[in-house]
PDB file of C-alpha atoms in Angstrom:
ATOM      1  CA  UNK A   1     -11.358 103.799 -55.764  1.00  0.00           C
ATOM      2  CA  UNK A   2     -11.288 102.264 -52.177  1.00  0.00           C
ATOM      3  CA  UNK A   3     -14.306 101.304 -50.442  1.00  0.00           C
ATOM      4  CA  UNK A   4     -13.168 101.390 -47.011  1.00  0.00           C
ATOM      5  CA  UNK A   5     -15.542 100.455 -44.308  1.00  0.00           C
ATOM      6  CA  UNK A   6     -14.161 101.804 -40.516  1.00  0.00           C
ATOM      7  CA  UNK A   7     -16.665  99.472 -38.972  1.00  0.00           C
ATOM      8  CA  UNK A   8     -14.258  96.473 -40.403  1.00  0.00           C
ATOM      9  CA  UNK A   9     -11.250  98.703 -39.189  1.00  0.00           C
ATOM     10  CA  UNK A  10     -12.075  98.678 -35.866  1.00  0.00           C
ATOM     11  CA  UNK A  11     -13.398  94.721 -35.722  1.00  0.00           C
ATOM     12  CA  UNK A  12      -9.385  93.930 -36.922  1.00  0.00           C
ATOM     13  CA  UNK A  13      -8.488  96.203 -34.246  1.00  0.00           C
ATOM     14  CA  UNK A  14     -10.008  94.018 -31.487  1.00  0.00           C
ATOM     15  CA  UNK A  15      -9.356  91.016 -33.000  1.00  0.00           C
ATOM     16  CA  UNK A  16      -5.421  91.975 -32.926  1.00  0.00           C
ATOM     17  CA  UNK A  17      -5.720  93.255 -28.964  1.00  0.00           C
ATOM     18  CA  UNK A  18      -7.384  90.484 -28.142  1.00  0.00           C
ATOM     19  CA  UNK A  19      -5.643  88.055 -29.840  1.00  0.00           C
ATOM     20  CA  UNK A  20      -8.077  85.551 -31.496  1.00  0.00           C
ATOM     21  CA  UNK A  21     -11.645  85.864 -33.678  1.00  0.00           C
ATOM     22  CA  UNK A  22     -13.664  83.928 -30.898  1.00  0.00           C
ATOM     23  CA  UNK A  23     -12.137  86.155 -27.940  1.00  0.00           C
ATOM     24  CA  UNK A  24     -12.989  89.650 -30.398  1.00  0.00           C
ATOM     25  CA  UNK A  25     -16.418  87.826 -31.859  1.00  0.00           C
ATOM     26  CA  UNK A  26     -17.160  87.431 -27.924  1.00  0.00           C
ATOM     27  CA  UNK A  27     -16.660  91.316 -26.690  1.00  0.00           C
ATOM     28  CA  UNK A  28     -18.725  92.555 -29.571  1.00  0.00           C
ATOM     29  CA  UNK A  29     -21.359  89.968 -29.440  1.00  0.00           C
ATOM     30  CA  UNK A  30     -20.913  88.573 -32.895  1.00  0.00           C
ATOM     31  CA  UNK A  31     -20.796  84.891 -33.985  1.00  0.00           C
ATOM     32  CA  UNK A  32     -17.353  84.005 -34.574  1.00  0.00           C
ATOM     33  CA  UNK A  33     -17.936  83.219 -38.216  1.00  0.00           C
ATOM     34  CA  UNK A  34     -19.406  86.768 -38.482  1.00  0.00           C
ATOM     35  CA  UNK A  35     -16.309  88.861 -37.438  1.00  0.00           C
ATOM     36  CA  UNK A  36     -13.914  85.815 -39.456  1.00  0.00           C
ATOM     37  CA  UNK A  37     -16.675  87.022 -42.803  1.00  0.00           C
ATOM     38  CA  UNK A  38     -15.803  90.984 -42.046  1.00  0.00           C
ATOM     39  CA  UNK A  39     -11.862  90.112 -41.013  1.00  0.00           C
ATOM     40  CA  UNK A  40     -12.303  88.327 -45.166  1.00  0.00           C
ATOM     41  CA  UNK A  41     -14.594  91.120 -46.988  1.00  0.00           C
ATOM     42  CA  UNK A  42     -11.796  93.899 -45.605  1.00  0.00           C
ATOM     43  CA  UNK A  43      -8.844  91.764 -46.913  1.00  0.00           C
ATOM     44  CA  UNK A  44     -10.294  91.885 -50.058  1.00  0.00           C
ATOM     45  CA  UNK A  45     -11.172  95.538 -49.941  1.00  0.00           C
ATOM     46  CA  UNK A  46      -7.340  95.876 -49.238  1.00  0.00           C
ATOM     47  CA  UNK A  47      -5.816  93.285 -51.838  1.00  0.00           C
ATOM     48  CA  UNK A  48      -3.604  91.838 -49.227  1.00  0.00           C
ATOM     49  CA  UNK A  49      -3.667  89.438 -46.266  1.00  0.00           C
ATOM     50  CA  UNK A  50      -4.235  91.240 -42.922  1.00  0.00           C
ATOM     51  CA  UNK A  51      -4.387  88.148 -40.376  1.00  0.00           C
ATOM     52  CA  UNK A  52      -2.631  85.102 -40.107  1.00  0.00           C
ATOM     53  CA  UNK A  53      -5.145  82.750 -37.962  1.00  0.00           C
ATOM     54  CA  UNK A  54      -3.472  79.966 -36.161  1.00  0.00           C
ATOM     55  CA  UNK A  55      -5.243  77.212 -34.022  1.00  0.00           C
ATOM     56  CA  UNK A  56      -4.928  79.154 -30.595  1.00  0.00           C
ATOM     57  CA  UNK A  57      -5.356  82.788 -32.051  1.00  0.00           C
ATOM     58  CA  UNK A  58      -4.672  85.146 -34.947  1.00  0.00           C
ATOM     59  CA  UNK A  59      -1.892  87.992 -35.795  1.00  0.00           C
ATOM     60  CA  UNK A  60      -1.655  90.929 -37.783  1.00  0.00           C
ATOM     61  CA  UNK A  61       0.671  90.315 -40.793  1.00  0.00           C
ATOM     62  CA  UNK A  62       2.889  93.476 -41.496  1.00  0.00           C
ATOM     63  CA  UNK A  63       0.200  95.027 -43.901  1.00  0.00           C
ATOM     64  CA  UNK A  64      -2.372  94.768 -40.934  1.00  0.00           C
ATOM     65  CA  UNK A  65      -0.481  96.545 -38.454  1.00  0.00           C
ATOM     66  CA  UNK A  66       0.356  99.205 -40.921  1.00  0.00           C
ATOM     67  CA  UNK A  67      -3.598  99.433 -41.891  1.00  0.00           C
ATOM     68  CA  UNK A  68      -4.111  99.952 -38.141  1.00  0.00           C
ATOM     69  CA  UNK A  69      -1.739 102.336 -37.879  1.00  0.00           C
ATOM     70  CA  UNK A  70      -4.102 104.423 -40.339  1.00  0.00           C
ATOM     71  CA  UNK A  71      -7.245 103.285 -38.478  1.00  0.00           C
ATOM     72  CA  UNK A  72      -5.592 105.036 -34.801  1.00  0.00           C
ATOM     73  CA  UNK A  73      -5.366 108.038 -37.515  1.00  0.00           C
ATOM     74  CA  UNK A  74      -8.668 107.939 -38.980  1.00  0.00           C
ATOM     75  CA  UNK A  75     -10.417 107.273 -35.367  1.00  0.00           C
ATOM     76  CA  UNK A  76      -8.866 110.568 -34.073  1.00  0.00           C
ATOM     77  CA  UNK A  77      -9.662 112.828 -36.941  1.00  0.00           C
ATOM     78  CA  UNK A  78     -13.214 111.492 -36.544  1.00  0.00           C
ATOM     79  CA  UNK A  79     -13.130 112.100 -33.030  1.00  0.00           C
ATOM     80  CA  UNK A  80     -11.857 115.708 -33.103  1.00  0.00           C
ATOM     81  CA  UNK A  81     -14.512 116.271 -36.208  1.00  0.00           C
ATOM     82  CA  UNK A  82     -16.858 115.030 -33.863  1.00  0.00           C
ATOM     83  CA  UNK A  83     -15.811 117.306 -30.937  1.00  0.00           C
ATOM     84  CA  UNK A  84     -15.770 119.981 -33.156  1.00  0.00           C
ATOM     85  CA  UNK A  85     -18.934 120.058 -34.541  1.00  0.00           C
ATOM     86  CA  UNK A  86     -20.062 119.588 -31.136  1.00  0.00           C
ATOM     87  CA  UNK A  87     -18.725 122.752 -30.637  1.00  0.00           C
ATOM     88  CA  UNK A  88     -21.108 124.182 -33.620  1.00  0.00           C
ATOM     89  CA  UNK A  89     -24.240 122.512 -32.106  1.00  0.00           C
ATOM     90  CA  UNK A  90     -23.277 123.879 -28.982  1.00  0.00           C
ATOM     91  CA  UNK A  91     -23.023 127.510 -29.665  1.00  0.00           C
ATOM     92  CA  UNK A  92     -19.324 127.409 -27.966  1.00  0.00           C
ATOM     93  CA  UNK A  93     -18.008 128.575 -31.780  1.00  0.00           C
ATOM     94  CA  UNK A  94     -19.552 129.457 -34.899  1.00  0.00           C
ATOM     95  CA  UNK A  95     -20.036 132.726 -36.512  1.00  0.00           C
ATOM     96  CA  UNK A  96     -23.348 134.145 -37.373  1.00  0.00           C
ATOM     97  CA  UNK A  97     -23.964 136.339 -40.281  1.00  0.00           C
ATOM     98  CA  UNK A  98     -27.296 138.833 -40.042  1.00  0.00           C
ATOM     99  CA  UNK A  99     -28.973 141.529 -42.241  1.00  0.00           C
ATOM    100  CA  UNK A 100     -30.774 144.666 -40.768  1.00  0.00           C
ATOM    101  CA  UNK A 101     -31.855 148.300 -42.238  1.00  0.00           C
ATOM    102  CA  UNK A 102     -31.292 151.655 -40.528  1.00  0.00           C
ATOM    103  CA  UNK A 103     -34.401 151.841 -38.561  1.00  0.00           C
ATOM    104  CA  UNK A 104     -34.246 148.799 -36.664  1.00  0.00           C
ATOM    105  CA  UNK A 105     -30.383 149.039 -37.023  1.00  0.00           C
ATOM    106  CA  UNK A 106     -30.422 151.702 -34.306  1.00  0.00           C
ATOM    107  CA  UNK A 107     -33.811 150.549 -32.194  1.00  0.00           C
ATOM    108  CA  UNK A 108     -33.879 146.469 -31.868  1.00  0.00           C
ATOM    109  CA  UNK A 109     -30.334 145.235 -33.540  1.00  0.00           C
ATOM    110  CA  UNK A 110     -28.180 146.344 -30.778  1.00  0.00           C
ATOM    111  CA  UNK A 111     -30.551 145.100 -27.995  1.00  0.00           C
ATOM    112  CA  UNK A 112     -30.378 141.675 -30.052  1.00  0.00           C
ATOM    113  CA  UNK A 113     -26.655 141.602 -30.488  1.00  0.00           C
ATOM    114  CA  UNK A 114     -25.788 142.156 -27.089  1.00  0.00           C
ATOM    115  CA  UNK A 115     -28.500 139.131 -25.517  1.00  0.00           C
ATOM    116  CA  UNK A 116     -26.819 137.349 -28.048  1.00  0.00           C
ATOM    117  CA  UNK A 117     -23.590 137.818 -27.019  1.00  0.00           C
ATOM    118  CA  UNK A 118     -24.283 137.434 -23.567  1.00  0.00           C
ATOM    119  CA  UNK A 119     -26.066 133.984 -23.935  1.00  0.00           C
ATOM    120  CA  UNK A 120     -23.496 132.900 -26.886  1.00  0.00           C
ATOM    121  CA  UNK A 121     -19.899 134.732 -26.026  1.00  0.00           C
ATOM    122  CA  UNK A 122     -18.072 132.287 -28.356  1.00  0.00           C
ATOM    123  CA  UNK A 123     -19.960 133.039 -31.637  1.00  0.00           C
ATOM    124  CA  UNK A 124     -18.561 135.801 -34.028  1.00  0.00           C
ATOM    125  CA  UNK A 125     -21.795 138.270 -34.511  1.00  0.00           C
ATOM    126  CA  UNK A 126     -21.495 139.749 -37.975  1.00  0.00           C
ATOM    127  CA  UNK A 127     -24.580 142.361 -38.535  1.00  0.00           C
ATOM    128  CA  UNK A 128     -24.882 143.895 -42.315  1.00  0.00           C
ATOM    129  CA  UNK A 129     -27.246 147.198 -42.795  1.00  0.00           C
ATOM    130  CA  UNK A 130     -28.236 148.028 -46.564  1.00  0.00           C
ATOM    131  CA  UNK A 131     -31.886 148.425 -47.940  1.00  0.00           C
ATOM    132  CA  UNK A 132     -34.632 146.005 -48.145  1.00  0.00           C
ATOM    133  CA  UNK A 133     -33.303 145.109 -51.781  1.00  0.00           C
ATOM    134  CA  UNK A 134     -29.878 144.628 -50.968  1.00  0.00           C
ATOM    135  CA  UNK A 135     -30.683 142.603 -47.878  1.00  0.00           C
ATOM    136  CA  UNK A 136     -32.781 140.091 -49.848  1.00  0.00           C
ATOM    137  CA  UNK A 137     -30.042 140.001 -52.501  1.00  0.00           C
ATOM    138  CA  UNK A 138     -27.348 139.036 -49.798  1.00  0.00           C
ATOM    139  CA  UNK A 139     -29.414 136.681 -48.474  1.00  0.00           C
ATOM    140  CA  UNK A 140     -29.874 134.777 -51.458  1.00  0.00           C
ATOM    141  CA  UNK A 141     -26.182 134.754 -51.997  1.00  0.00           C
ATOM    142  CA  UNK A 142     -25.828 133.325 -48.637  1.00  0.00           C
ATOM    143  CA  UNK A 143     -23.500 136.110 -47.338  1.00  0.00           C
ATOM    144  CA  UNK A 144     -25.585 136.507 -44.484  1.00  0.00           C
ATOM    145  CA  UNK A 145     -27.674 133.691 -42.676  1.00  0.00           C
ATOM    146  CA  UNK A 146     -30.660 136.103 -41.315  1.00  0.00           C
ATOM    147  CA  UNK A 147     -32.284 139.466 -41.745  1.00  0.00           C
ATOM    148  CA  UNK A 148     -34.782 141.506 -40.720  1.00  0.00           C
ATOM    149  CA  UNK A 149     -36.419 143.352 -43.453  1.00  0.00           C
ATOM    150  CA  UNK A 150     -39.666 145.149 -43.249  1.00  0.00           C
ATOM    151  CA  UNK A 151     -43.024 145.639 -45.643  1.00  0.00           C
ATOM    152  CA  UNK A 152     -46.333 147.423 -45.942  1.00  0.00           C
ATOM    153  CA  UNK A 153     -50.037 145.717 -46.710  1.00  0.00           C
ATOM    154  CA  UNK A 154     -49.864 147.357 -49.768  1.00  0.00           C
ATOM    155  CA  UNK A 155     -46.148 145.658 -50.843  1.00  0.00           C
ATOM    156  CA  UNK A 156     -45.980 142.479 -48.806  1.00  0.00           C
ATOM    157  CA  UNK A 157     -43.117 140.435 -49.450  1.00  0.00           C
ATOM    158  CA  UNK A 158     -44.114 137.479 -51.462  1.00  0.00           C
ATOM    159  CA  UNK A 159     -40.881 134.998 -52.486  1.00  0.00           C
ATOM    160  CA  UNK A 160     -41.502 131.522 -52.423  1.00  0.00           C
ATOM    161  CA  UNK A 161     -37.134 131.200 -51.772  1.00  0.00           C
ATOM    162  CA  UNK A 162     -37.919 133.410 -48.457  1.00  0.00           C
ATOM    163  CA  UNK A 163     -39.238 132.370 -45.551  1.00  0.00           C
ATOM    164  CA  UNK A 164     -40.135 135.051 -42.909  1.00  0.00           C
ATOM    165  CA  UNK A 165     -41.793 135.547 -39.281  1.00  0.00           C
ATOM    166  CA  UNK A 166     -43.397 138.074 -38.485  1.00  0.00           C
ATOM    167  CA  UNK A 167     -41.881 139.592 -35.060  1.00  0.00           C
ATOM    168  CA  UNK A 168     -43.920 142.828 -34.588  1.00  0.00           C
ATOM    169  CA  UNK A 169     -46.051 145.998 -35.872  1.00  0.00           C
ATOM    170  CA  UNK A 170     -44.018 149.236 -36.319  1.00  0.00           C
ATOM    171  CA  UNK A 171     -46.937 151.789 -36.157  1.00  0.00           C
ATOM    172  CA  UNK A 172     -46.415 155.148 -37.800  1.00  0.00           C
ATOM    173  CA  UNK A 173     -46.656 158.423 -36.029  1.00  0.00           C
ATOM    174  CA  UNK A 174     -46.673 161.726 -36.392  1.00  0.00           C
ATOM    175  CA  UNK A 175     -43.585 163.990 -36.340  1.00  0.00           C
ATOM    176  CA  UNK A 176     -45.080 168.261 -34.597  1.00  0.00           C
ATOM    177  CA  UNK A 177     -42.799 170.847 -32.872  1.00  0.00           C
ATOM    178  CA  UNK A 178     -43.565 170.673 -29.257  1.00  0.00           C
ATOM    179  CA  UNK A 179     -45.537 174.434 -29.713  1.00  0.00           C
ATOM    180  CA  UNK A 180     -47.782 173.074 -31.837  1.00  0.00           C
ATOM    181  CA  UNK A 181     -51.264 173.196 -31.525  1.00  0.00           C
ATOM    182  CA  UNK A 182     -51.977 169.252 -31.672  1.00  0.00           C
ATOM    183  CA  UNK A 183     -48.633 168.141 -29.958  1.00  0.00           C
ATOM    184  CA  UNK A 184     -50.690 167.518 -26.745  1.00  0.00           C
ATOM    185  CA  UNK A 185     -53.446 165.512 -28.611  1.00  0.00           C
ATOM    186  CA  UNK A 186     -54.045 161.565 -27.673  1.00  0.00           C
ATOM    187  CA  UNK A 187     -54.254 161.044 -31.299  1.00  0.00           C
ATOM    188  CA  UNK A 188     -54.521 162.912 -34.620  1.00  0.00           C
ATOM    189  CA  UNK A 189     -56.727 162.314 -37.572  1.00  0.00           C
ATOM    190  CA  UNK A 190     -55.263 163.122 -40.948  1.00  0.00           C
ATOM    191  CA  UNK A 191     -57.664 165.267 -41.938  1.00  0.00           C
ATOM    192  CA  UNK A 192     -56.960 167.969 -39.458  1.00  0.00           C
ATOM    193  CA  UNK A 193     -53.808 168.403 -41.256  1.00  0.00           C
ATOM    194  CA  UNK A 194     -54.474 169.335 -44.225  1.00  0.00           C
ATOM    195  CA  UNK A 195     -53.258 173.258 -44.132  1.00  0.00           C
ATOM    196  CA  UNK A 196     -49.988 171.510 -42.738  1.00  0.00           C
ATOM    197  CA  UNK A 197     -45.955 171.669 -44.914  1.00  0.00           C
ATOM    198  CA  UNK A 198     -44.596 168.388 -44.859  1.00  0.00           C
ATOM    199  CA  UNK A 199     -41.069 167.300 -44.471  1.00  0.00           C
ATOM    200  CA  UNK A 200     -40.282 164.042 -46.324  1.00  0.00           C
ATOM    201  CA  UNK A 201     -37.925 161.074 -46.973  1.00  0.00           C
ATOM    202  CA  UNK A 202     -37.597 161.774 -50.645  1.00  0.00           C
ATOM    203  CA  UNK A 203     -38.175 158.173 -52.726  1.00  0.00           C
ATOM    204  CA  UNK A 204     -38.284 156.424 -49.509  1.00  0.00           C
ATOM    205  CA  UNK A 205     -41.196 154.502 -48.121  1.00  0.00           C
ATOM    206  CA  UNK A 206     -42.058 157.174 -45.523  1.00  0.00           C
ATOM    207  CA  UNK A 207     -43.209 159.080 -48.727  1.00  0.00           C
ATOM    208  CA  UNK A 208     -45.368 156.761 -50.009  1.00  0.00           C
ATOM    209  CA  UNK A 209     -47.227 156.741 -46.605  1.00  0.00           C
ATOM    210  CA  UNK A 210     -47.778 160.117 -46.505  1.00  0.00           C
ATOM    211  CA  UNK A 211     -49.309 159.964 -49.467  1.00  0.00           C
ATOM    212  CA  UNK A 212     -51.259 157.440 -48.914  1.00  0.00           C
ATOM    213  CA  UNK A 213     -52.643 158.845 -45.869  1.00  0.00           C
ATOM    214  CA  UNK A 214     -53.065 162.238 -47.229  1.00  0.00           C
ATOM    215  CA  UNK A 215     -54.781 160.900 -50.147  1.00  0.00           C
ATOM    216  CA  UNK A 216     -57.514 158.558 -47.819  1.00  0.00           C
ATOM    217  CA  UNK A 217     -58.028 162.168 -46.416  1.00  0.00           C
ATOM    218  CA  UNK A 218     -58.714 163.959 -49.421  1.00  0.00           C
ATOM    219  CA  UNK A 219     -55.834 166.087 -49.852  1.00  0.00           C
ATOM    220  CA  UNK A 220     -52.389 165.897 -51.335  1.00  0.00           C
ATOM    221  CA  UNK A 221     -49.651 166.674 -49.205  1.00  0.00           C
ATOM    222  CA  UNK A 222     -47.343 169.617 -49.161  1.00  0.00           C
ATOM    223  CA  UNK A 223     -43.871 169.000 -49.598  1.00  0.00           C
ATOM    224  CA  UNK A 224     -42.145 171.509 -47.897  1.00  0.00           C
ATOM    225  CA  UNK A 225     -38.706 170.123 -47.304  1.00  0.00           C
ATOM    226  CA  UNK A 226     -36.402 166.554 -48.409  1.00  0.00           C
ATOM    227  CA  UNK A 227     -34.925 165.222 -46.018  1.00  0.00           C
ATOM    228  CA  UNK A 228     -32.081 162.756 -46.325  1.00  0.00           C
ATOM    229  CA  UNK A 229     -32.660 161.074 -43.011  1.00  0.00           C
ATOM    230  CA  UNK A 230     -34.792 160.720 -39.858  1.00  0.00           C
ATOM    231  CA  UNK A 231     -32.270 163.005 -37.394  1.00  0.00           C
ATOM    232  CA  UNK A 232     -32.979 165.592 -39.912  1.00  0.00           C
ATOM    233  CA  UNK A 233     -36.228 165.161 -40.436  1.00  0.00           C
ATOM    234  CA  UNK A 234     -36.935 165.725 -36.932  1.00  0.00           C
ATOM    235  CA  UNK A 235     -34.398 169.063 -36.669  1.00  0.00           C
ATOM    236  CA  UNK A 236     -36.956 170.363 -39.560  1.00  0.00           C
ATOM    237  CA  UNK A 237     -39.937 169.837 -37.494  1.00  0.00           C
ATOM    238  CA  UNK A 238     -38.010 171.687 -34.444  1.00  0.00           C
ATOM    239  CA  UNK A 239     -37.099 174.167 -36.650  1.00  0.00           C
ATOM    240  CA  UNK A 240     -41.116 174.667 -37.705  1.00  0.00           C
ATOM    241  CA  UNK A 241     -40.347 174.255 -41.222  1.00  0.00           C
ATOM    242  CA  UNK A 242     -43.247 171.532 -41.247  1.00  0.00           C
ATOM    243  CA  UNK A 243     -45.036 168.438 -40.226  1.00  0.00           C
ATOM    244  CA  UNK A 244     -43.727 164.471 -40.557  1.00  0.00           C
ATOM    245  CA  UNK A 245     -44.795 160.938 -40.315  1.00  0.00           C
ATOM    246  CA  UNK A 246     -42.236 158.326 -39.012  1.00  0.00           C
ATOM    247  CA  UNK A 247     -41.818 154.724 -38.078  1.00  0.00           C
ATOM    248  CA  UNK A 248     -41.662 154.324 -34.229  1.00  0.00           C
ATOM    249  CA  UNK A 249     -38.594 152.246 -34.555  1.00  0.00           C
ATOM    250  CA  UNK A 250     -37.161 155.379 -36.431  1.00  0.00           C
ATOM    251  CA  UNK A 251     -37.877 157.722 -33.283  1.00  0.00           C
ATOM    252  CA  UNK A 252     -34.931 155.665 -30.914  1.00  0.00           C
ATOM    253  CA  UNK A 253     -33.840 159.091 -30.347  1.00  0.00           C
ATOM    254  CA  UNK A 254     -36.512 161.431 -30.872  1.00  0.00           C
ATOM    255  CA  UNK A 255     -35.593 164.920 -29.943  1.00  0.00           C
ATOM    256  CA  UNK A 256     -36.644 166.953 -26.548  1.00  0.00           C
ATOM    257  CA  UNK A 257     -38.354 169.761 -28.911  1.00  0.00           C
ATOM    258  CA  UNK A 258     -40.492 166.814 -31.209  1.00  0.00           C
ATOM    259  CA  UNK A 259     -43.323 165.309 -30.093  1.00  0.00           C
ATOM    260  CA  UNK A 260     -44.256 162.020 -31.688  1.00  0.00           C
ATOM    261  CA  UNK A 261     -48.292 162.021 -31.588  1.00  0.00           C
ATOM    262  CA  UNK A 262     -50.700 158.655 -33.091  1.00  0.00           C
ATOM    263  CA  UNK A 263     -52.098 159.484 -36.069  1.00  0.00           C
ATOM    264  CA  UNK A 264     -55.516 157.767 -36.890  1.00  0.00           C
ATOM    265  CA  UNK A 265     -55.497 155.203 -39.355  1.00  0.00           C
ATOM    266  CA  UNK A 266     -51.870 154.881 -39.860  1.00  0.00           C
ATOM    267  CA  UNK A 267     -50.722 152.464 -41.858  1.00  0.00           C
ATOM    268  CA  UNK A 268     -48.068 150.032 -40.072  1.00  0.00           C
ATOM    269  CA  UNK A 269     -45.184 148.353 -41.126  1.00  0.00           C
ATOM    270  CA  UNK A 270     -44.312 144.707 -39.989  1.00  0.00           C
ATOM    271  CA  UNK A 271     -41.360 144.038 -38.711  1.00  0.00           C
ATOM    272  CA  UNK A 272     -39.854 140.612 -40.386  1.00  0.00           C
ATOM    273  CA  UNK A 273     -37.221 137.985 -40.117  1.00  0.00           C
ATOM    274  CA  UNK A 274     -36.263 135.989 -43.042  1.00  0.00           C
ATOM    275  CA  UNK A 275     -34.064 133.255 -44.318  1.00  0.00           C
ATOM    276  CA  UNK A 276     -34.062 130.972 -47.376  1.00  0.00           C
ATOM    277  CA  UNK A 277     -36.576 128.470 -47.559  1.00  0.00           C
ATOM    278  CA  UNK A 278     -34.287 126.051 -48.133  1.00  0.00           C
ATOM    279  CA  UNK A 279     -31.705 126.640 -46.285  1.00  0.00           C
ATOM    280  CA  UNK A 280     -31.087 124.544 -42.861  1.00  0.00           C
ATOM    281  CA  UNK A 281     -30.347 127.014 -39.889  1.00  0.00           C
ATOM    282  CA  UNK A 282     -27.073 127.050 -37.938  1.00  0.00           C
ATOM    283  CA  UNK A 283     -27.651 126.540 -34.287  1.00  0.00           C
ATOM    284  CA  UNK A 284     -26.683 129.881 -34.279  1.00  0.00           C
ATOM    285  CA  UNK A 285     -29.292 131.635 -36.829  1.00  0.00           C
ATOM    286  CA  UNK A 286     -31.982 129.380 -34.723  1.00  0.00           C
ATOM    287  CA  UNK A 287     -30.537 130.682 -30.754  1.00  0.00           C
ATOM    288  CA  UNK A 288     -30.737 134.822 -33.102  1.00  0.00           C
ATOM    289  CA  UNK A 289     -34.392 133.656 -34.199  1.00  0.00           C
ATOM    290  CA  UNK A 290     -35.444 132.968 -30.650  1.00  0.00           C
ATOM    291  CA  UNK A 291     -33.261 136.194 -29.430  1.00  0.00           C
ATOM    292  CA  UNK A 292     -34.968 138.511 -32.094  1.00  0.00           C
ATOM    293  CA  UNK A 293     -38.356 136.846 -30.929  1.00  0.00           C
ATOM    294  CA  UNK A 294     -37.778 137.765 -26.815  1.00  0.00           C
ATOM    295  CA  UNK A 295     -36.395 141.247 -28.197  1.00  0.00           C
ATOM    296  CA  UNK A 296     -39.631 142.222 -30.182  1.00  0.00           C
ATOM    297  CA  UNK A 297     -41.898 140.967 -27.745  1.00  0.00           C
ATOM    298  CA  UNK A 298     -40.042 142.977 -25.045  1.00  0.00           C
ATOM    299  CA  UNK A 299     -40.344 146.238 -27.106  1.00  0.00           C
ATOM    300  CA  UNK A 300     -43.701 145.498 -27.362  1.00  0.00           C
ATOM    301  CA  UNK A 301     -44.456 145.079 -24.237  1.00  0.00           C
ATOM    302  CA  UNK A 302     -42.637 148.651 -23.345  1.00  0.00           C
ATOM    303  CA  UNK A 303     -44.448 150.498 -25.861  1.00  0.00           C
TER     304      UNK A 303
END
């Protein structure tokens, strides 16, 4: 297998323009023995003579010009490699790949794609939306760089392949037709609610909340209607057929006729972004982490 050193490459290279080892050994600042030592280690790398040296100078024998004829080859493709990934670090090409779940797939993904995009026009934006599950799975198959995933204090996320920072608090409030008695109220403790028909995510983690928070209260909530989504949810509180609890990152478009009211001792949800612990970043997933940082604390900061 050949061993081919380009450093050696290029030293023949200036020895042939210039015409001698002393004149070459000179413009690189080498000894003249030194660059006549390389000139001998890459002839027998090659298994052929690549100089004839004469008293006044050297020459390339036929094999050396056809070597450097490879070299001028070689040089380029590292230069445009070079370029290229230049490119990469630069953020003036590149794709990036990111995970995100309904919620925050219609509140703080599209405000993140489009800073992105305007900071990084050249970079392909590829956003994937599935459930916390399937989002961890992708990202562990590397079909996606990023995600943003969510958890609870009672089911934090705890994967030594993750690694995650924490970008904000998604507090949970409280879903009332604007008629109804408490929609005016600064806050709401759970206990008032007790004689109140819930409508609910069924198996989702908005139902675990509510009972969690019904429970701390001493009561068990009831289920008056399933609903298959938040936009629903909310047209069943219109409609009166009962109470809800929601993320606030749910509530992007919260209807004219639903209040959304705090609820006392609400549990929140952090907001996350992850990647694999071992995984190096793309200067693209580390320009998204900084743009999903400015984006959280800007919602924040509105709120």
């Amino acid at each position: 297998m050949l061993d081919l050193d380009l450093r050696r490459l290029r030293l023949l290279r200036e020895v042939s323009r210039l015409g001698s080892l002393t004149a070459a050994a000179a413009e690189l600042s080498f000894t003249t023995s030194a660059v006549s030592q390389q000139v001998t280690k890459l002839e027998h790398e090659m298994g052929v003579a690549l100089l004839e040296r004469h008293p006044r100078g050297a020459v390339l024998t036929e094999a050396g010009r056809a070597l450097l004829r490879y070299a001028d080859d070689i040089d380029r493709i590292i230069e445009a490699a070079r370029a290229e990934m230049d490119e990469f670090a630069g953020l003036r090409r590149g794709q990036l790949r990111i995970g995100t779940f309904p919620t925050v797939g219609a509140s703080l993904m599209p405000d993140v794609v489009l800073a992105f995009r305007a900071r990084h026009p050249e970079v392909t934006v590829t956003v994937v939306s599935a459930r916390r599950a399937g989002l961890v799975d992708r990202l562990k198959r590397r079909d996606i760089e990023l995600t943003l995933l969510w958890d609870y204090p009672w089911q934090r996320i705890k994967d030594e392949e993750l690694t995650t920072i924490t970008l904000m608090s998604d507090p949970t409030l409280l879903l009332l037709p604007r008629e109804h008695k408490l929609a005016h109220a600064p806050a709401v403790r759970a206990e008032a609610l007790q004689d109140e028909h819930w409508i609910v995510r069924d198996e989702h983690p908005v139902a675990d909340v509510l009972r969690r928070v019904c429970r701390a209260a001493g009561f068990e909530p009831s289920v008056a209607f399933a609903a298959n989504d938040y936009q629903e949810t909310q047209g069943m509180v219109a409609a009166g057929i009962g109470i809800a609890l929601a993320p606030q990152l749910a509530l992007s478009a919260l209807r004219p006729d639903v209040v959304a009211v705090p609820l006392e001792n609400a549990p929140s949800r952090r907001i996350l972004l992850a990647h694999l612990t071992g995984r190096h970043l793309s200067p693209s997933a580390q320009q998204a982490t900084e743009v999903c940082r400015s984006i959280a604390s800007a919602h924040l900061a509105s709120t």
